[in-house]
DNA sequence: TGGTCACTGGTTGCATGCTACTCATGGTGA
DNA sequence: TCACCATGAGTAGCATGCAACCAGTGACCA
């Protein structure tokens, strides 16, 4: 956790720093933290820390316990499923619309972003891969021209990041995800919107299943099956 | 705007009160307010007001202007379109899943809620109709078993409420919306999930178009057409 | 031995003081 | 007449003080 610099308001800086500390694993789920301790570590007063924590609570990343401190939320499988159910509904149509609206310039940029994922993956850099993957997808969604949807999706992705870091890095599954993305790119270059939607949906679904299987494997006495079934329970009804 | 009572934390109470003041029209879009003035009106100190404003800014209903005060956001047609694009993607599959998962008890309750809409509409009580409509839809979505999605939808609905109050109350359109809901109910009782999805989609689309037409009519020099086209630009790609 | 209660260390929640910033206004000089 | 600058009123942003609150602990009593 770095001390603050200058520029944006302290509250916003602190919010970003705490979010980064959580997604990087520096602040661990289930652990207890105090606003006063965090403010000392960051070299600021309690007020901006407190405000940052309230914003993060609204995002669903931490829970403030009255007069007790704050706890990084341990995302349950139930919640992970909920988040992916939403992503599976939202992302395919948005990506398809993005494909429709993309300029040639955009398509070139997409390929650059894709290259970065491959580089990071080849270097075995898990966090960088994850970040590059996020950049890739969010850029594609952004082309749909609905910034609110893009922001929403970013937030949903942030929510599961802490679990993702632990479980995704796995060569086998990494290859599968790379194949998915290849398919998305191909469909994009053909400007085949329907195929883009399908490929994105397959990709997100696969990510969800990997995550759920991984988390349940780390948690004794928890069966993944029940949760795997729920993943596309909602999206089945996308006409 | 009422003074505070006891119970939840001040910050949360203030958040709700400000939100209510905004959706009720007591605080008007475009208008300038200061945290210090609001804190005096509410009889609390600046801190909880400031924190509440930050949360509302995150929700997107106010904008904090550094060292200047706060402004209730005048939702632009662009943003209204964005919000409805998301709702049109999200609500149909969620409602369909709700229909699938509903118990007989749930279906009875849905009919009660439907009755309340009709009562409020018959009494010509605009705000109550709007609230009853929200209860109806959110209950249906809630049956899908994804609380996060339900919360998200609630937030999206809140965002357009200030505009909705102004433009929706209109007998002709009110009747159309009522017909839509009748169709949703019928499909629900038949447990025809696909039909529920279609009916919900039609209903949300109609609401969007009414709102856009209404707002653009109140705003000279603004053509609705461009925006109407965008409404289902994304949802076209829901496979 | 088991249960209760007061105490204590640590925390948040809210109020308030101070500083730095923004914008508007009025005055000054060219 | 116009441009510019100094000034002042009003604001948010942050730090800090203080009281209320929670959880755990140890002593005391039945």
Coordinates of N, CA and C (backbone and C1' of nucleotides) in Angstrom, one line a residue, chain A residues 34-36 46 50 67, chain C residues 10-15:
Chain A
X34 N -9.2 -1.9 10.9 CA -9.8 -0.7 11.5 C -9.5 0.5 10.7
X35 N -10.4 1.4 10.7 CA -10.2 2.7 9.9 C -9.0 3.4 10.4
X36 N -8.8 3.4 11.7 CA -7.7 4.1 12.3 C -6.4 3.5 11.9
X46 N -8.6 9.8 9.6 CA -9.6 8.8 9.5 C -10.7 9.1 8.6
X50 N -12.6 6.5 6.2 CA -14.0 6.2 6.6 C -14.9 6.3 5.3
X67 N -19.0 0.1 15.1 CA -18.1 0.2 16.3 C -17.1 -0.9 16.4
Chain C
dG10 P -5.6 -1.2 23.2 O5' -6.8 -1.1 22.2 C5' -7.4 -2.3 21.8 C4' -8.7 -1.9 21.0 C3' -8.4 -0.9 19.9 O3' -8.8 -1.4 18.6 C1' -10.4 -0.4 21.1
dT11 P -8.4 -0.6 17.3 O5' -9.7 0.0 16.8 C5' -10.8 -0.9 16.4 C4' -12.1 -0.2 16.5 C3' -12.2 1.1 15.7 O3' -12.6 0.7 14.3 C1' -13.4 1.2 17.8
dT12 P -12.6 1.9 13.3 O5' -14.1 2.4 13.3 C5' -15.1 1.5 13.2 C4' -16.4 2.0 13.8 C3' -17.0 3.1 12.9 O3' -18.4 2.8 12.8 C1' -16.7 3.9 15.2
dG13 P -19.3 3.7 11.8 O5' -19.8 4.9 12.7 C5' -20.8 4.7 13.6 C4' -21.3 6.0 14.2 C3' -21.6 7.1 13.1 O3' -22.8 7.7 13.4 C1' -19.9 7.9 14.5
dC14 P -23.5 8.7 12.4 O5' -23.0 10.1 13.0 C5' -23.5 10.5 14.3 C4' -22.8 11.7 14.7 C3' -22.9 12.9 13.8 O3' -23.6 13.9 14.6 C1' -20.7 12.6 14.6
dA15 P -23.9 15.3 14.0 O5' -22.7 16.2 14.6 C5' -22.6 16.2 16.1 C4' -21.5 17.2 16.5 C3' -21.5 18.6 15.9 O3' -21.2 19.5 16.9 C1' -19.4 17.5 15.4

